[in-house]
Amino acid sequence: MNIRQLLDHHVSKALIAAGAPDKTPAVIKQSNRAEFGDYQANGVMGAAKKLKINPRELATKVLENLDLSDIAEKVEIAGPGFLNIHLKSAWLAEQLELALNSDTLNISPATHPQTVVIDYSAPNLAKEMHVGHLRSTIIGDALVRVLTFIGHKVIRQNHVGDWGTQFGMLLAHMNSLPSSGEALSMQLSDLEGFYRTAKKRFDDEDGFAETARDYVVKLQAGDAECHALWQQFIDISLQHCEDIYSRLNVLLTRDDVMPESAYNHDLANVIKDLDTAGLLTEDQGAQCVFLDEFKGKDDKILPAIVQKSDGGYLYATTDLAALRYRHKELHANRVLYFVDARQSLHLNQVFAIAKAAHFVPQEMQLEHMAFGTMMGKDGKPFKTRDGGTVKLIDLLKEAEQRAFDLVSEKNPDLSEDERKKVAHTVGIGAVKYADLSKNRSSDYIFNWDTMLSFEGNTAPYLQYAYARIQSIFRKAGKIDDTATLHLNEAAEKQLATKLLQLSEAIELVVKDGTPNILCNYLFELAGNFMSFYEACPILKADDEIKNSRLKLAKLTAQTLDTGLGLLGIETLDQM
Ligand code: ARG
């Protein structure tokens, strides 16, 4: 149990003992001002309203029934009936010891572990990954790490687009090139250029469009030669993705790829079963599902098309098949989709249809973790100078280059190899953190200068805070782990309380899929550490206090490292 849960437990019990109805929420919040204590219980007012009694009177009764003597040094009634809880230093110190002696910072695992499928990254393999794939890839990966950390079984699913008409065009172009391996792999090393040339031929060259269509037909009919060519293309394209994943320190591997094409065999069944469930309606030759809850502006229902009039299947059909697979084969209790906000209607229709058709149980949690767009400085979607899409690999290379220049300037004495290593960790960390620290549902402006700054809520700031603590340890020599923790100064107590709140940040990230909560937590923690460091000298203090403060520093470093690790961001001992 974290502090919030612990207080919730005690205050809820006291509320009931004071006459409040069962399940009355205690509404425990971290206080934002020291004079209000460390935590507040705000549930008394709501309960008093229900009971139609004076809230301060109820608060007094709650206090009489509340025994926090082990945890809190005092609990006060404030304002209309808030309870302000001041935690006890001795209790905080005990909790810190438990965290220091644990591999997982003593963070309790989920009480109801689930099987959670996380659908993320999922680029279309016809093209190279571009900046539009960044958000899904890194936010999804952070959730994979956080959910795994607290004991859920997480299954990564990379639902890549590897099927459809574009591949006919690509295969036709591919097959007309000299097949000697090297020339071809040269061409495919720039997938984006390859796509552009194929598209140009498709648009301009006589007969090419027909050839392309033939390829699609052959591919779908299972023609072996065509399939082999396609497979070769897919392998190269996936290799591009994997290069990005490893550069980004993202966990996805080839084993997590579950492409659209993997569901081809089941698409006809999906249609048949929707029909059996009485959900299909023919509209202008196409097979559609109309559900009342999806109305457009004119009050007309927006259909989900699941089969075109020519018999072809659609994106929604594949997603329905995927959802069945995630239930039947993967046994998921919860599925999180990290997909652009613009696909919200599509996904919500898929979820509703899957439940209406009983493809998945009603209680299965299906959540669209929507995110906004990454914008340029001009407030428009991020583009190259001439208006083209920015390849993700180019963005990452630029991040590392900029970080390299910065490190070279700040720390010219490091060897070139070391500077490269720092540049990679800081550059990639900066790009990821800048994104993860924003509220995911809104658009955000991509800005090199702010993300690479050593001040403010950035990766370099946190990485630097970590490195700084490591340098204190280098100067201090050995830490005596058996030393008693003393939390006498206000800054020590504040840091101690913050250190014990990682679990509360994680709780929210798990519930809402919002890594920005964890970022804010780490930023506040680093800030608390800096204030502590200024107010409480470490190395100059006498041994007893020095060791106590070193232990606080040690737990701070471990917490920063764990927290950043949960975001997929690495730390450095020196930078
Ligand atoms: N490939 C899709 C795209 O690039 C994203 C897929 C998201 N996942 C899903 N199950 N629909 O837009």
Coordinates of C-alpha atoms and ligand atoms in Angstrom, one line a residue:
M1 CA 0.0 0.0 0.0
N2 CA 1.3 3.5 -0.7
I3 CA 0.6 6.4 1.6
R4 CA -2.5 7.5 -0.1
Q5 CA -4.0 4.0 0.0
L6 CA -3.0 3.6 3.6
L7 CA -4.6 6.8 4.7
D8 CA -7.6 6.1 2.6
H9 CA -8.0 2.8 4.4
H10 CA -7.9 4.4 7.8
V11 CA -10.0 7.4 7.1
S12 CA -12.7 5.4 5.3
K13 CA -13.0 3.2 8.4
A14 CA -13.2 6.2 10.7
L15 CA -15.9 7.7 8.4
I16 CA -18.0 4.6 8.7
A17 CA -17.5 4.4 12.5
A18 CA -18.6 8.1 12.6
G19 CA -21.9 7.2 10.9
A20 CA -21.1 7.7 7.2
P21 CA -22.6 5.2 4.8
D22 CA -20.5 2.3 3.5
K23 CA -18.0 3.1 0.7
T24 CA -18.0 6.8 1.5
P25 CA -14.9 8.0 -0.3
A26 CA -12.2 9.5 2.0
V27 CA -10.8 11.6 -0.9
I28 CA -7.1 11.6 0.2
K29 CA -4.9 14.2 -1.6
Q30 CA -1.3 15.2 -1.3
S31 CA -1.3 18.7 0.2
N32 CA 0.2 21.4 -1.9
R33 CA 1.1 23.7 1.0
A34 CA 3.2 22.7 4.0
E35 CA 0.9 24.4 6.5
F36 CA -1.9 22.0 5.4
G37 CA 0.2 19.0 6.4
D38 CA 1.4 16.4 4.0
Y39 CA -1.9 14.9 3.1
Q40 CA -5.5 16.0 3.3
A41 CA -8.7 14.0 3.6
N42 CA -11.5 15.9 1.8
G43 CA -14.3 13.3 2.1
V44 CA -15.9 14.6 5.3
M45 CA -17.8 17.4 3.6
G46 CA -19.4 15.1 1.0
A47 CA -20.4 12.6 3.7
A48 CA -21.8 15.3 5.9
K49 CA -23.9 16.6 3.0
K50 CA -25.4 13.1 2.5
L51 CA -26.0 12.7 6.3
K52 CA -27.4 16.3 6.4
I53 CA -25.2 17.2 9.4
N54 CA -22.6 19.9 10.1
P55 CA -19.3 18.9 8.4
R56 CA -17.1 20.1 11.3
E57 CA -19.2 18.1 13.7
L58 CA -18.7 15.0 11.5
A59 CA -15.0 15.8 11.2
T60 CA -14.7 15.8 15.0
K61 CA -16.4 12.4 15.2
V62 CA -14.2 11.0 12.5
L63 CA -11.2 12.2 14.4
E64 CA -12.4 10.4 17.5
N65 CA -12.5 7.2 15.5
L66 CA -9.3 7.7 13.6
D67 CA -6.1 6.2 15.0
L68 CA -3.2 7.3 13.0
S69 CA -0.8 7.5 15.9
D70 CA 1.8 5.3 14.2
I71 CA 1.8 7.3 11.0
A72 CA 1.0 10.8 11.8
E73 CA 2.2 13.3 14.4
K74 CA -1.0 15.3 14.2
V75 CA -4.3 15.4 12.4
E76 CA -6.2 18.7 12.4
I77 CA -9.6 19.8 11.3
A78 CA -9.4 22.8 9.0
G79 CA -11.8 25.1 7.1
P80 CA -15.3 23.6 6.6
G81 CA -14.1 20.1 7.5
F82 CA -10.9 19.1 5.9
L83 CA -8.6 16.8 7.8
N84 CA -4.9 17.9 7.5
I85 CA -2.5 15.0 8.2
H86 CA 1.1 15.7 9.2
L87 CA 3.2 12.5 8.8
K88 CA 5.6 11.4 11.5
S89 CA 9.3 11.6 10.8
A90 CA 10.0 8.3 12.5
W91 CA 7.4 6.6 10.4
L92 CA 8.7 8.1 7.2
A93 CA 12.2 7.0 8.1
E94 CA 11.0 3.4 8.6
Q95 CA 9.4 3.5 5.2
L96 CA 12.5 4.8 3.6
E97 CA 14.5 2.0 5.1
L98 CA 12.1 -0.5 3.6
A99 CA 12.6 1.2 0.2
L100 CA 16.3 1.2 0.5
N101 CA 16.4 -2.5 1.3
S102 CA 14.2 -3.5 -1.6
D103 CA 15.0 -4.2 -5.3
T104 CA 11.7 -2.5 -6.3
L105 CA 11.8 0.5 -3.9
N106 CA 9.2 -1.4 -1.8
I107 CA 6.5 -0.5 -4.3
S108 CA 3.7 -2.9 -3.8
P109 CA 2.6 -5.0 -6.8
A110 CA -0.9 -4.7 -8.3
T111 CA -3.5 -6.4 -6.1
H112 CA -5.3 -7.8 -9.1
P113 CA -2.7 -8.6 -11.8
Q114 CA -4.1 -8.5 -15.3
T115 CA -3.1 -9.6 -18.7
V116 CA -2.8 -6.4 -20.6
V117 CA -2.2 -6.1 -24.3
I118 CA -0.6 -3.0 -25.4
D119 CA -1.1 -2.1 -29.1
Y120 CA 1.6 0.5 -30.0
S121 CA 3.9 1.8 -32.7
A122 CA 2.2 0.0 -35.6
P123 CA 3.6 1.8 -38.6
N124 CA 2.6 1.1 -42.1
L125 CA 5.4 -0.9 -43.6
A126 CA 5.1 0.5 -47.1
K127 CA 7.0 3.6 -45.9
E128 CA 9.6 4.5 -43.4
M129 CA 8.7 5.5 -39.9
H130 CA 8.1 9.2 -39.6
V131 CA 7.7 11.6 -36.7
G132 CA 4.0 10.8 -36.6
H133 CA 5.0 7.4 -35.2
L134 CA 7.0 8.7 -32.3
R135 CA 4.2 9.3 -29.8
S136 CA 2.6 5.9 -30.1
T137 CA 6.0 4.2 -29.9
I138 CA 7.3 5.9 -26.8
I139 CA 4.1 6.4 -24.8
G140 CA 3.1 2.8 -25.4
D141 CA 6.5 1.6 -24.4
A142 CA 6.4 3.6 -21.1
L143 CA 3.1 1.9 -20.3
V144 CA 4.6 -1.5 -21.1
R145 CA 7.4 -0.8 -18.6
V146 CA 5.2 0.6 -15.9
L147 CA 2.5 -2.1 -16.0
T148 CA 5.2 -4.8 -16.0
F149 CA 6.9 -3.2 -13.1
I150 CA 3.9 -3.5 -10.9
G151 CA 3.3 -7.1 -11.8
H152 CA 0.9 -7.2 -14.7
K153 CA 1.4 -9.6 -17.5
V154 CA 2.0 -7.4 -20.5
I155 CA 1.8 -8.5 -24.1
R156 CA 3.2 -6.1 -26.7
Q157 CA 1.4 -6.1 -30.1
N158 CA 2.8 -4.2 -33.0
H159 CA -0.1 -4.1 -35.4
V160 CA 1.9 -3.1 -38.4
G161 CA 0.2 -2.3 -41.8
D162 CA 1.7 -4.8 -44.2
W163 CA -1.2 -5.4 -46.5
G164 CA -3.3 -3.5 -49.1
T165 CA -3.1 -2.0 -52.5
Q166 CA 0.1 0.1 -51.9
F167 CA 2.1 -3.2 -51.8
G168 CA 1.1 -4.0 -55.4
M169 CA 2.8 -0.8 -56.5
L170 CA 5.9 -1.5 -54.5
L171 CA 6.2 -5.1 -55.6
A172 CA 5.8 -4.1 -59.3
H173 CA 8.5 -1.5 -58.9
M174 CA 10.7 -3.9 -56.9
N175 CA 10.4 -6.7 -59.5
S176 CA 11.4 -4.4 -62.4
L177 CA 14.7 -3.6 -60.8
P178 CA 17.9 -5.6 -61.3
S179 CA 17.5 -8.4 -58.7
S180 CA 21.1 -8.7 -57.8
G181 CA 20.8 -8.4 -54.0
E182 CA 23.1 -5.5 -53.4
A183 CA 21.5 -3.0 -55.9
L184 CA 18.1 -3.8 -54.5
S185 CA 19.1 -3.5 -50.9
M186 CA 20.7 -0.2 -51.7
Q187 CA 17.5 1.1 -53.1
L188 CA 15.5 -0.2 -50.2
S189 CA 17.9 1.3 -47.7
D190 CA 16.0 4.5 -48.5
L191 CA 12.5 3.2 -48.2
E192 CA 11.0 6.6 -48.4
G193 CA 12.7 7.3 -51.7
F194 CA 11.7 3.9 -53.0
Y195 CA 8.1 4.5 -52.2
R196 CA 8.2 7.9 -53.9
T197 CA 9.7 6.5 -57.1
A198 CA 7.1 3.7 -57.2
K199 CA 4.3 6.2 -56.6
K200 CA 5.6 8.4 -59.4
R201 CA 5.7 5.4 -61.8
F202 CA 2.2 4.4 -60.7
D203 CA 0.9 7.9 -61.5
D204 CA 2.9 8.6 -64.7
E205 CA 4.0 5.4 -66.4
D206 CA 1.8 3.7 -68.9
G207 CA 0.7 0.3 -67.9
F208 CA 2.4 0.4 -64.5
A209 CA -0.8 0.8 -62.6
E210 CA -2.2 -2.3 -64.2
T211 CA 0.9 -4.3 -63.3
A212 CA 0.6 -3.0 -59.8
R213 CA -3.0 -4.2 -59.6
D214 CA -2.0 -7.6 -61.0
Y215 CA 0.5 -7.9 -58.2
V216 CA -2.2 -7.2 -55.6
V217 CA -4.4 -9.8 -57.0
K218 CA -1.6 -12.4 -57.2
L219 CA -0.5 -11.5 -53.7
Q220 CA -3.9 -12.0 -52.2
A221 CA -4.4 -15.2 -54.1
G222 CA -1.3 -16.5 -52.4
D223 CA 1.0 -16.7 -55.5
A224 CA 4.3 -18.0 -54.1
E225 CA 6.7 -15.9 -56.1
C226 CA 4.8 -12.7 -55.4
H227 CA 4.6 -13.7 -51.7
A228 CA 8.3 -14.2 -51.5
L229 CA 9.0 -10.8 -53.0
W230 CA 6.5 -9.2 -50.6
Q231 CA 8.1 -11.0 -47.7
Q232 CA 11.5 -9.7 -48.7
F233 CA 10.2 -6.2 -48.7
I234 CA 8.5 -6.6 -45.3
D235 CA 11.7 -8.0 -43.8
I236 CA 13.7 -5.0 -44.9
S237 CA 11.0 -2.6 -43.7
L238 CA 10.8 -4.2 -40.3
Q239 CA 14.6 -4.0 -40.1
H240 CA 14.2 -0.2 -40.5
C241 CA 11.7 -0.2 -37.6
E242 CA 14.0 -2.3 -35.4
D243 CA 16.9 0.0 -36.0
I244 CA 14.7 2.8 -34.7
Y245 CA 13.4 0.8 -31.7
S246 CA 16.9 0.0 -30.6
R247 CA 18.1 3.6 -31.0
L248 CA 15.0 4.7 -29.1
N249 CA 15.5 2.1 -26.4
V250 CA 12.0 0.7 -27.1
L251 CA 11.3 -2.9 -26.1
L252 CA 9.5 -4.0 -29.3
T253 CA 11.1 -7.0 -31.2
R254 CA 10.2 -9.1 -34.2
D255 CA 8.3 -11.4 -31.9
D256 CA 5.9 -8.6 -31.0
V257 CA 4.9 -8.0 -34.6
M258 CA 1.4 -9.2 -35.3
P259 CA 0.7 -7.7 -38.7
E260 CA -2.6 -7.0 -40.4
S261 CA -1.9 -9.8 -42.8
A262 CA -1.9 -12.3 -39.9
Y263 CA -5.7 -11.9 -39.7
N264 CA -6.5 -12.5 -43.3
H265 CA -7.6 -16.0 -42.8
D266 CA -10.2 -14.9 -40.3
L267 CA -11.8 -11.9 -42.1
A268 CA -14.5 -13.9 -43.9
N269 CA -15.4 -15.5 -40.5
V270 CA -15.7 -12.0 -38.9
I271 CA -18.3 -11.1 -41.6
K272 CA -20.1 -14.4 -41.2
D273 CA -20.3 -14.0 -37.4
L274 CA -21.4 -10.4 -37.6
D275 CA -24.2 -11.6 -39.9
T276 CA -25.2 -14.4 -37.5
A277 CA -25.3 -11.8 -34.7
G278 CA -27.7 -9.8 -36.8
L279 CA -25.5 -6.8 -37.0
L280 CA -24.9 -6.5 -40.8
T281 CA -26.7 -4.1 -43.0
E282 CA -26.0 -3.8 -46.7
D283 CA -25.6 -0.2 -47.8
Q284 CA -24.8 0.7 -51.4
G285 CA -23.4 -2.8 -51.9
A286 CA -21.1 -2.6 -48.9
Q287 CA -21.5 -4.5 -45.6
C288 CA -21.9 -2.2 -42.7
V289 CA -22.7 -2.2 -39.0
F290 CA -24.9 0.6 -37.7
L291 CA -24.9 1.2 -34.0
D292 CA -27.2 3.8 -32.5
E293 CA -24.5 5.3 -30.3
F294 CA -22.4 6.5 -33.3
K295 CA -24.3 9.5 -34.6
G296 CA -22.9 12.2 -36.8
K297 CA -23.7 16.0 -36.7
D298 CA -26.9 15.5 -38.6
D299 CA -28.1 12.8 -36.2
K300 CA -27.6 10.1 -38.8
I301 CA -25.8 7.0 -37.7
L302 CA -22.2 6.7 -38.9
P303 CA -21.8 3.2 -40.2
A304 CA -18.7 1.1 -39.8
I305 CA -17.9 -0.5 -43.1
V306 CA -16.6 -4.0 -42.8
Q307 CA -16.7 -5.3 -46.4
K308 CA -16.5 -3.3 -49.6
S309 CA -18.9 -3.9 -52.5
D310 CA -16.0 -5.7 -54.4
G311 CA -15.7 -8.1 -51.5
G312 CA -12.5 -6.5 -50.1
Y313 CA -12.1 -6.2 -46.3
L314 CA -11.2 -3.0 -44.4
Y315 CA -9.2 -1.7 -41.5
A316 CA -12.2 -2.2 -39.1
T317 CA -12.5 -5.9 -40.2
T318 CA -8.9 -6.6 -39.3
D319 CA -9.2 -4.8 -36.0
L320 CA -12.3 -6.9 -35.1
A321 CA -10.3 -10.1 -35.9
A322 CA -7.4 -8.8 -33.9
L323 CA -9.7 -8.1 -30.9
R324 CA -11.0 -11.7 -31.0
Y325 CA -7.5 -13.0 -31.1
R326 CA -6.5 -10.8 -28.1
H327 CA -9.4 -12.3 -26.2
K328 CA -9.3 -15.9 -27.3
E329 CA -5.6 -16.6 -27.7
L330 CA -3.9 -13.9 -25.6
H331 CA -6.6 -14.0 -22.8
A332 CA -6.3 -10.2 -22.4
N333 CA -8.3 -8.5 -19.6
R334 CA -7.4 -5.1 -20.8
V335 CA -6.3 -3.8 -24.2
L336 CA -4.7 -0.3 -24.5
Y337 CA -4.5 1.2 -28.0
F338 CA -1.9 3.9 -28.4
V339 CA -3.2 5.5 -31.5
D340 CA -3.6 9.0 -32.9
A341 CA -6.8 10.8 -31.6
R342 CA -8.0 11.0 -35.2
Q343 CA -8.8 7.3 -35.1
S344 CA -11.1 7.6 -32.2
L345 CA -14.3 7.0 -34.0
H346 CA -12.8 4.0 -35.8
L347 CA -11.6 2.4 -32.5
N348 CA -14.7 3.1 -30.5
Q349 CA -16.8 1.6 -33.3
V350 CA -14.6 -1.5 -33.2
F351 CA -14.9 -1.8 -29.4
A352 CA -18.7 -1.4 -29.5
I353 CA -19.1 -3.9 -32.4
A354 CA -16.9 -6.5 -30.8
K355 CA -19.0 -6.3 -27.6
A356 CA -22.3 -6.2 -29.4
A357 CA -21.3 -9.3 -31.4
H358 CA -20.0 -11.0 -28.2
F359 CA -16.6 -11.4 -29.8
V360 CA -15.2 -10.3 -26.4
P361 CA -16.7 -10.3 -23.0
Q362 CA -18.5 -7.2 -21.8
E363 CA -16.1 -6.6 -18.9
M364 CA -13.0 -6.7 -21.1
Q365 CA -11.4 -3.2 -20.8
L366 CA -10.8 -1.7 -24.2
E367 CA -9.2 1.7 -24.1
H368 CA -8.2 4.1 -26.8
M369 CA -5.2 6.0 -25.3
A370 CA -5.5 8.8 -27.8
F371 CA -2.8 11.4 -28.4
G372 CA -2.5 14.7 -30.2
T373 CA -0.2 15.8 -32.9
M374 CA 3.4 16.9 -32.7
M375 CA 3.6 20.5 -34.0
G376 CA 6.5 22.6 -35.4
K377 CA 7.4 26.0 -34.0
D378 CA 4.8 27.6 -36.3
G379 CA 2.0 25.6 -34.5
K380 CA 1.4 23.5 -37.6
P381 CA 2.1 19.7 -37.9
F382 CA 5.9 19.1 -37.8
K383 CA 7.3 19.1 -41.4
T384 CA 10.6 19.5 -43.2
R385 CA 11.5 23.0 -44.5
D386 CA 9.9 22.1 -47.9
G387 CA 6.8 20.7 -46.3
G388 CA 7.6 17.0 -46.5
T389 CA 7.2 14.5 -43.7
V390 CA 10.2 14.2 -41.4
K391 CA 11.7 10.7 -41.2
L392 CA 11.9 9.6 -37.6
I393 CA 15.5 8.4 -38.1
D394 CA 16.6 11.9 -39.2
L395 CA 15.0 13.4 -36.2
L396 CA 16.8 11.0 -33.9
K397 CA 20.1 11.6 -35.6
E398 CA 19.7 15.3 -35.3
A399 CA 18.9 14.9 -31.6
E400 CA 22.1 13.1 -31.0
Q401 CA 24.1 15.6 -33.0
R402 CA 22.7 18.5 -31.1
A403 CA 23.4 16.8 -27.8
F404 CA 26.9 16.0 -29.0
D405 CA 27.6 19.7 -29.7
L406 CA 26.2 20.6 -26.3
V407 CA 28.2 18.0 -24.4
S408 CA 31.4 19.0 -26.3
E409 CA 30.8 22.6 -25.3
K410 CA 30.1 21.8 -21.6
N411 CA 32.6 19.0 -21.1
P412 CA 35.4 19.3 -23.6
D413 CA 37.7 17.1 -21.5
L414 CA 35.6 13.9 -22.1
S415 CA 37.0 11.7 -24.8
E416 CA 35.1 11.6 -28.1
D417 CA 33.8 8.1 -27.4
E418 CA 32.4 9.2 -24.0
R419 CA 30.9 12.3 -25.5
K420 CA 29.1 10.2 -28.1
K421 CA 27.7 7.9 -25.4
V422 CA 26.5 10.9 -23.4
A423 CA 25.1 12.5 -26.6
H424 CA 23.1 9.4 -27.4
T425 CA 21.6 9.1 -23.9
V426 CA 20.9 12.7 -23.5
G427 CA 19.7 13.4 -27.1
I428 CA 17.3 10.4 -27.2
G429 CA 16.2 11.0 -23.6
A430 CA 15.4 14.6 -24.4
V431 CA 13.2 13.8 -27.4
K432 CA 11.4 11.1 -25.4
Y433 CA 10.9 13.1 -22.3
A434 CA 9.7 16.2 -24.1
D435 CA 6.9 14.1 -25.5
L436 CA 6.2 11.9 -22.4
S437 CA 6.0 14.9 -20.1
K438 CA 3.2 16.5 -22.1
N439 CA -0.5 15.7 -21.5
R440 CA -0.9 13.1 -24.1
S441 CA -4.3 14.1 -25.4
S442 CA -3.2 17.6 -26.5
D443 CA -1.0 18.6 -29.4
Y444 CA 2.4 19.9 -28.5
I445 CA 5.1 22.1 -30.0
F446 CA 8.4 20.4 -30.7
N447 CA 11.2 22.6 -29.6
W448 CA 14.9 21.6 -29.7
D449 CA 16.0 24.3 -27.3
T450 CA 13.6 23.7 -24.5
M451 CA 14.0 19.9 -24.6
L452 CA 17.8 20.0 -24.5
S453 CA 17.9 22.6 -21.8
F454 CA 19.5 21.7 -18.4
E455 CA 16.9 23.7 -16.6
G456 CA 13.2 23.0 -16.3
N457 CA 11.2 19.8 -16.7
T458 CA 13.5 18.1 -19.2
A459 CA 15.5 14.8 -19.5
P460 CA 18.9 16.6 -19.3
Y461 CA 17.9 18.3 -16.0
L462 CA 16.9 15.0 -14.4
Q463 CA 19.8 13.1 -15.9
Y464 CA 22.1 15.8 -14.5
A465 CA 20.5 15.6 -11.1
Y466 CA 21.2 11.9 -11.1
A467 CA 24.8 12.4 -12.3
R468 CA 25.3 15.0 -9.6
I469 CA 24.4 12.6 -6.9
Q470 CA 26.8 10.1 -8.3
S471 CA 29.5 12.7 -8.0
I472 CA 28.6 13.2 -4.4
F473 CA 29.1 9.5 -3.8
R474 CA 32.5 9.6 -5.5
K475 CA 33.6 12.3 -3.2
A476 CA 32.0 10.7 -0.1
G477 CA 33.5 7.2 -0.5
K478 CA 31.6 4.4 1.2
I479 CA 28.1 5.0 2.6
D480 CA 27.3 3.4 5.9
D481 CA 24.0 1.7 5.1
T482 CA 23.4 0.9 8.8
A483 CA 23.4 4.5 9.8
T484 CA 20.1 5.8 11.3
L485 CA 18.0 8.1 9.1
H486 CA 17.4 11.6 10.7
L487 CA 14.6 13.7 9.3
N488 CA 15.0 16.8 11.4
E489 CA 15.1 19.6 8.8
A490 CA 12.0 20.6 6.8
A491 CA 13.9 19.9 3.5
E492 CA 14.8 16.4 4.7
K493 CA 11.3 15.6 5.6
Q494 CA 9.9 17.0 2.4
L495 CA 12.4 15.0 0.3
A496 CA 11.5 11.9 2.3
T497 CA 7.8 12.3 1.7
K498 CA 8.3 12.9 -2.0
L499 CA 10.5 9.8 -2.2
L500 CA 7.7 7.7 -0.9
Q501 CA 5.2 9.0 -3.5
L502 CA 6.5 7.3 -6.6
S503 CA 4.0 4.6 -6.1
E504 CA 1.1 7.2 -6.2
A505 CA 2.4 8.5 -9.5
I506 CA 2.6 5.0 -10.9
E507 CA -1.0 4.3 -9.7
L508 CA -2.3 7.2 -11.9
V509 CA -0.2 6.3 -14.9
V510 CA -1.5 2.7 -14.8
K511 CA -5.1 3.9 -14.5
D512 CA -5.1 6.6 -17.2
G513 CA -2.1 5.8 -19.4
T514 CA -0.5 9.1 -18.7
P515 CA 3.3 9.0 -18.3
N516 CA 3.3 12.8 -17.8
I517 CA 2.2 12.2 -14.2
L518 CA 5.4 10.2 -13.7
C519 CA 7.5 13.0 -15.4
N520 CA 6.0 15.6 -13.1
Y521 CA 6.7 13.5 -10.1
L522 CA 10.4 13.0 -11.1
F523 CA 10.7 16.8 -11.8
E524 CA 9.4 17.6 -8.3
L525 CA 11.6 15.0 -6.8
A526 CA 14.7 16.5 -8.4
G527 CA 13.6 19.9 -7.2
N528 CA 13.1 18.7 -3.7
F529 CA 16.5 17.1 -3.8
M530 CA 18.1 20.4 -5.0
S531 CA 16.4 22.3 -2.1
F532 CA 17.6 19.6 0.4
Y533 CA 21.1 19.8 -1.0
E534 CA 21.2 23.6 -0.6
A535 CA 19.7 23.6 2.9
C536 CA 21.4 20.5 4.3
P537 CA 25.2 20.1 3.6
I538 CA 26.1 16.5 3.1
L539 CA 29.9 16.1 3.0
K540 CA 30.6 18.8 5.6
A541 CA 28.2 17.4 8.2
D542 CA 29.4 15.2 11.0
D543 CA 29.4 11.5 10.4
E544 CA 26.0 10.6 11.9
I545 CA 24.2 13.3 9.8
K546 CA 26.4 12.8 6.8
N547 CA 25.5 9.1 6.5
S548 CA 21.9 9.8 7.0
R549 CA 21.9 12.4 4.2
L550 CA 23.9 10.1 2.0
K551 CA 21.2 7.5 2.4
L552 CA 18.6 10.1 1.4
A553 CA 20.7 10.9 -1.7
K554 CA 21.1 7.3 -2.5
L555 CA 17.4 6.6 -2.5
T556 CA 16.9 9.8 -4.5
A557 CA 19.3 8.4 -7.2
Q558 CA 17.6 5.0 -7.2
T559 CA 14.2 6.6 -7.5
L560 CA 15.3 8.9 -10.4
D561 CA 16.9 5.9 -12.1
T562 CA 13.9 3.7 -11.7
G563 CA 11.5 6.4 -12.7
L564 CA 13.4 7.4 -15.8
G565 CA 13.8 3.7 -16.5
L566 CA 10.1 3.3 -16.5
L567 CA 9.9 5.9 -19.1
G568 CA 12.5 4.1 -21.2
I569 CA 15.2 6.8 -20.5
E570 CA 18.7 6.0 -19.3
T571 CA 20.9 7.7 -16.7
L572 CA 24.6 8.4 -16.7
D573 CA 27.1 8.4 -13.9
Q574 CA 28.9 11.3 -15.4
M575 CA 28.0 13.9 -18.0
Ligands
ARG1 N1 -1.2 1.1 -38.8 C1 -2.1 2.1 -38.3 C2 -1.7 3.5 -38.7 O1 -0.5 3.7 -39.2 C3 -2.1 2.1 -36.8 C4 -2.6 0.8 -36.2 C5 -3.1 1.0 -34.8 N2 -3.6 -0.2 -34.2 C6 -4.7 -0.8 -34.5 N3 -5.0 -1.9 -33.9 N4 -5.6 -0.2 -35.3 O2 -2.5 4.4 -38.7

